[in-house]
Amino acid sequence: MNFKQFLRPDWRKIVIFIVLLLISLVIVYDMPVGELLTSFRGLPLPVLFFYNSDWHPIPIWYVLLLFGLIDLIFWYLLSCLIIWIYGKIKKKS
């Protein structure tokens, strides 16, 4: 299996990706909003959702977009890895 085949989407990878994404969202956002806004949250990358007027942070929409894209890429690569490992184990059996 080359790298293109590893990344090529199929129904199993997409299902695992969606399940992993939903689990991560449930874990991250299952808390009160006040606590969410002042704590590190996120899977796999935690983000500090806190705005302090003394320092001028990057706009929150930019942070959410960037970390959201990184999270999506991470979960898709993890689903590809799971299917690849499953294929290797199945070939040996």
mmCIF file with all atom_site columns, C-alpha atoms in Angstrom:
data_model
loop_
_atom_site.group_PDB
_atom_site.id
_atom_site.type_symbol
_atom_site.label_atom_id
_atom_site.label_alt_id
_atom_site.label_comp_id
_atom_site.label_asym_id
_atom_site.label_entity_id
_atom_site.label_seq_id
_atom_site.pdbx_PDB_ins_code
_atom_site.Cartn_x
_atom_site.Cartn_y
_atom_site.Cartn_z
_atom_site.occupancy
_atom_site.B_iso_or_equiv
_atom_site.pdbx_formal_charge
_atom_site.auth_seq_id
_atom_site.auth_comp_id
_atom_site.auth_asym_id
_atom_site.auth_atom_id
_atom_site.pdbx_PDB_model_num
ATOM 1  C CA . MET A 1 1  ? 0.000   0.000   0.000  1.00 0.00 ? 1  MET A CA 1
ATOM 2  C CA . ASN A 1 2  ? 1.456   3.329   -1.015 1.00 0.00 ? 2  ASN A CA 1
ATOM 3  C CA . PHE A 1 3  ? 0.738   6.712   0.538  1.00 0.00 ? 3  PHE A CA 1
ATOM 4  C CA . LYS A 1 4  ? -2.047  7.554   -1.942 1.00 0.00 ? 4  LYS A CA 1
ATOM 5  C CA . GLN A 1 5  ? -3.887  4.359   -1.093 1.00 0.00 ? 5  GLN A CA 1
ATOM 6  C CA . PHE A 1 6  ? -3.338  5.029   2.597  1.00 0.00 ? 6  PHE A CA 1
ATOM 7  C CA . LEU A 1 7  ? -5.072  8.425   2.334  1.00 0.00 ? 7  LEU A CA 1
ATOM 8  C CA . ARG A 1 8  ? -7.760  7.477   -0.207 1.00 0.00 ? 8  ARG A CA 1
ATOM 9  C CA . PRO A 1 9  ? -11.157 7.722   1.493  1.00 0.00 ? 9  PRO A CA 1
ATOM 10 C CA . ASP A 1 10 ? -13.481 4.762   1.664  1.00 0.00 ? 10 ASP A CA 1
ATOM 11 C CA . TRP A 1 11 ? -16.601 4.124   3.689  1.00 0.00 ? 11 TRP A CA 1
ATOM 12 C CA . ARG A 1 12 ? -14.736 2.490   6.609  1.00 0.00 ? 12 ARG A CA 1
ATOM 13 C CA . LYS A 1 13 ? -12.327 5.407   7.027  1.00 0.00 ? 13 LYS A CA 1
ATOM 14 C CA . ILE A 1 14 ? -15.144 7.932   6.842  1.00 0.00 ? 14 ILE A CA 1
ATOM 15 C CA . VAL A 1 15 ? -17.250 6.074   9.426  1.00 0.00 ? 15 VAL A CA 1
ATOM 16 C CA . ILE A 1 16 ? -14.309 5.787   11.843 1.00 0.00 ? 16 ILE A CA 1
ATOM 17 C CA . PHE A 1 17 ? -13.434 9.457   11.237 1.00 0.00 ? 17 PHE A CA 1
ATOM 18 C CA . ILE A 1 18 ? -16.982 10.579  12.077 1.00 0.00 ? 18 ILE A CA 1
ATOM 19 C CA . VAL A 1 19 ? -17.135 8.396   15.187 1.00 0.00 ? 19 VAL A CA 1
ATOM 20 C CA . LEU A 1 20 ? -13.781 9.704   16.463 1.00 0.00 ? 20 LEU A CA 1
ATOM 21 C CA . LEU A 1 21 ? -14.781 13.288  15.724 1.00 0.00 ? 21 LEU A CA 1
ATOM 22 C CA . LEU A 1 22 ? -18.107 12.941  17.539 1.00 0.00 ? 22 LEU A CA 1
ATOM 23 C CA . ILE A 1 23 ? -16.432 11.340  20.554 1.00 0.00 ? 23 ILE A CA 1
ATOM 24 C CA . SER A 1 24 ? -13.908 14.167  20.739 1.00 0.00 ? 24 SER A CA 1
ATOM 25 C CA . LEU A 1 25 ? -16.664 16.792  20.504 1.00 0.00 ? 25 LEU A CA 1
ATOM 26 C CA . VAL A 1 26 ? -18.674 15.137  23.266 1.00 0.00 ? 26 VAL A CA 1
ATOM 27 C CA . ILE A 1 27 ? -15.606 15.000  25.516 1.00 0.00 ? 27 ILE A CA 1
ATOM 28 C CA . VAL A 1 28 ? -14.631 18.615  24.849 1.00 0.00 ? 28 VAL A CA 1
ATOM 29 C CA . TYR A 1 29 ? -18.001 20.330  25.012 1.00 0.00 ? 29 TYR A CA 1
ATOM 30 C CA . ASP A 1 30 ? -19.649 18.377  27.809 1.00 0.00 ? 30 ASP A CA 1
ATOM 31 C CA . MET A 1 31 ? -19.092 21.149  30.334 1.00 0.00 ? 31 MET A CA 1
ATOM 32 C CA . PRO A 1 32 ? -20.558 24.507  31.360 1.00 0.00 ? 32 PRO A CA 1
ATOM 33 C CA . VAL A 1 33 ? -19.907 27.428  29.011 1.00 0.00 ? 33 VAL A CA 1
ATOM 34 C CA . GLY A 1 34 ? -18.225 29.539  31.704 1.00 0.00 ? 34 GLY A CA 1
ATOM 35 C CA . GLU A 1 35 ? -15.699 26.813  32.381 1.00 0.00 ? 35 GLU A CA 1
ATOM 36 C CA . LEU A 1 36 ? -15.219 26.195  28.669 1.00 0.00 ? 36 LEU A CA 1
ATOM 37 C CA . LEU A 1 37 ? -14.319 29.833  27.976 1.00 0.00 ? 37 LEU A CA 1
ATOM 38 C CA . THR A 1 38 ? -11.543 29.937  30.579 1.00 0.00 ? 38 THR A CA 1
ATOM 39 C CA . SER A 1 39 ? -9.935  26.537  30.260 1.00 0.00 ? 39 SER A CA 1
ATOM 40 C CA . PHE A 1 40 ? -7.801  24.520  27.910 1.00 0.00 ? 40 PHE A CA 1
ATOM 41 C CA . ARG A 1 41 ? -10.058 22.321  25.816 1.00 0.00 ? 41 ARG A CA 1
ATOM 42 C CA . GLY A 1 42 ? -9.718  20.451  22.578 1.00 0.00 ? 42 GLY A CA 1
ATOM 43 C CA . LEU A 1 43 ? -8.758  17.103  21.186 1.00 0.00 ? 43 LEU A CA 1
ATOM 44 C CA . PRO A 1 44 ? -6.066  16.474  20.091 1.00 0.00 ? 44 PRO A CA 1
ATOM 45 C CA . LEU A 1 45 ? -4.868  20.085  20.484 1.00 0.00 ? 45 LEU A CA 1
ATOM 46 C CA . PRO A 1 46 ? -6.034  22.054  23.512 1.00 0.00 ? 46 PRO A CA 1
ATOM 47 C CA . VAL A 1 47 ? -6.826  25.724  22.962 1.00 0.00 ? 47 VAL A CA 1
ATOM 48 C CA . LEU A 1 48 ? -7.143  28.373  25.639 1.00 0.00 ? 48 LEU A CA 1
ATOM 49 C CA . PHE A 1 49 ? -10.448 30.133  24.987 1.00 0.00 ? 49 PHE A CA 1
ATOM 50 C CA . PHE A 1 50 ? -9.699  33.242  27.011 1.00 0.00 ? 50 PHE A CA 1
ATOM 51 C CA . TYR A 1 51 ? -9.564  36.848  25.947 1.00 0.00 ? 51 TYR A CA 1
ATOM 52 C CA . ASN A 1 52 ? -7.507  39.318  27.955 1.00 0.00 ? 52 ASN A CA 1
ATOM 53 C CA . SER A 1 53 ? -7.542  42.966  26.889 1.00 0.00 ? 53 SER A CA 1
ATOM 54 C CA . ASP A 1 54 ? -3.956  43.519  28.114 1.00 0.00 ? 54 ASP A CA 1
ATOM 55 C CA . TRP A 1 55 ? -2.580  41.459  25.259 1.00 0.00 ? 55 TRP A CA 1
ATOM 56 C CA . HIS A 1 56 ? -4.131  41.358  21.852 1.00 0.00 ? 56 HIS A CA 1
ATOM 57 C CA . PRO A 1 57 ? -4.554  37.730  20.863 1.00 0.00 ? 57 PRO A CA 1
ATOM 58 C CA . ILE A 1 58 ? -5.241  36.349  17.453 1.00 0.00 ? 58 ILE A CA 1
ATOM 59 C CA . PRO A 1 59 ? -8.988  36.619  16.717 1.00 0.00 ? 59 PRO A CA 1
ATOM 60 C CA . ILE A 1 60 ? -10.878 33.673  18.179 1.00 0.00 ? 60 ILE A CA 1
ATOM 61 C CA . TRP A 1 61 ? -12.405 32.730  14.802 1.00 0.00 ? 61 TRP A CA 1
ATOM 62 C CA . TYR A 1 62 ? -8.893  32.305  13.393 1.00 0.00 ? 62 TYR A CA 1
ATOM 63 C CA . VAL A 1 63 ? -7.829  30.103  16.296 1.00 0.00 ? 63 VAL A CA 1
ATOM 64 C CA . LEU A 1 64 ? -10.957 27.970  16.018 1.00 0.00 ? 64 LEU A CA 1
ATOM 65 C CA . LEU A 1 65 ? -10.546 27.613  12.267 1.00 0.00 ? 65 LEU A CA 1
ATOM 66 C CA . LEU A 1 66 ? -6.865  26.705  12.474 1.00 0.00 ? 66 LEU A CA 1
ATOM 67 C CA . PHE A 1 67 ? -7.209  24.253  15.338 1.00 0.00 ? 67 PHE A CA 1
ATOM 68 C CA . GLY A 1 68 ? -10.415 22.842  13.850 1.00 0.00 ? 68 GLY A CA 1
ATOM 69 C CA . LEU A 1 69 ? -8.620  22.050  10.608 1.00 0.00 ? 69 LEU A CA 1
ATOM 70 C CA . ILE A 1 70 ? -5.714  20.491  12.486 1.00 0.00 ? 70 ILE A CA 1
ATOM 71 C CA . ASP A 1 71 ? -8.173  18.380  14.506 1.00 0.00 ? 71 ASP A CA 1
ATOM 72 C CA . LEU A 1 72 ? -9.964  17.205  11.359 1.00 0.00 ? 72 LEU A CA 1
ATOM 73 C CA . ILE A 1 73 ? -6.673  16.231  9.707  1.00 0.00 ? 73 ILE A CA 1
ATOM 74 C CA . PHE A 1 74 ? -5.534  14.419  12.848 1.00 0.00 ? 74 PHE A CA 1
ATOM 75 C CA . TRP A 1 75 ? -8.746  12.376  13.177 1.00 0.00 ? 75 TRP A CA 1
ATOM 76 C CA . TYR A 1 76 ? -8.743  11.458  9.479  1.00 0.00 ? 76 TYR A CA 1
ATOM 77 C CA . LEU A 1 77 ? -5.104  10.316  9.625  1.00 0.00 ? 77 LEU A CA 1
ATOM 78 C CA . LEU A 1 78 ? -5.906  8.301   12.739 1.00 0.00 ? 78 LEU A CA 1
ATOM 79 C CA . SER A 1 79 ? -8.825  6.616   10.975 1.00 0.00 ? 79 SER A CA 1
ATOM 80 C CA . CYS A 1 80 ? -6.541  5.797   8.014  1.00 0.00 ? 80 CYS A CA 1
ATOM 81 C CA . LEU A 1 81 ? -3.999  4.320   10.424 1.00 0.00 ? 81 LEU A CA 1
ATOM 82 C CA . ILE A 1 82 ? -6.656  2.204   12.147 1.00 0.00 ? 82 ILE A CA 1
ATOM 83 C CA . ILE A 1 83 ? -7.822  0.750   8.823  1.00 0.00 ? 83 ILE A CA 1
ATOM 84 C CA . TRP A 1 84 ? -4.221  0.137   7.717  1.00 0.00 ? 84 TRP A CA 1
ATOM 85 C CA . ILE A 1 85 ? -3.394  -1.727  10.951 1.00 0.00 ? 85 ILE A CA 1
ATOM 86 C CA . TYR A 1 86 ? -6.626  -3.717  10.660 1.00 0.00 ? 86 TYR A CA 1
ATOM 87 C CA . GLY A 1 87 ? -5.680  -4.695  7.092  1.00 0.00 ? 87 GLY A CA 1
ATOM 88 C CA . LYS A 1 88 ? -2.211  -5.828  8.211  1.00 0.00 ? 88 LYS A CA 1
ATOM 89 C CA . ILE A 1 89 ? -3.643  -7.934  11.042 1.00 0.00 ? 89 ILE A CA 1
ATOM 90 C CA . LYS A 1 90 ? -6.287  -9.445  8.748  1.00 0.00 ? 90 LYS A CA 1
ATOM 91 C CA . LYS A 1 91 ? -3.659  -10.436 6.142  1.00 0.00 ? 91 LYS A CA 1
ATOM 92 C CA . LYS A 1 92 ? -1.607  -12.278 8.784  1.00 0.00 ? 92 LYS A CA 1
ATOM 93 C CA . SER A 1 93 ? -4.628  -14.279 9.992  1.00 0.00 ? 93 SER A CA 1
#
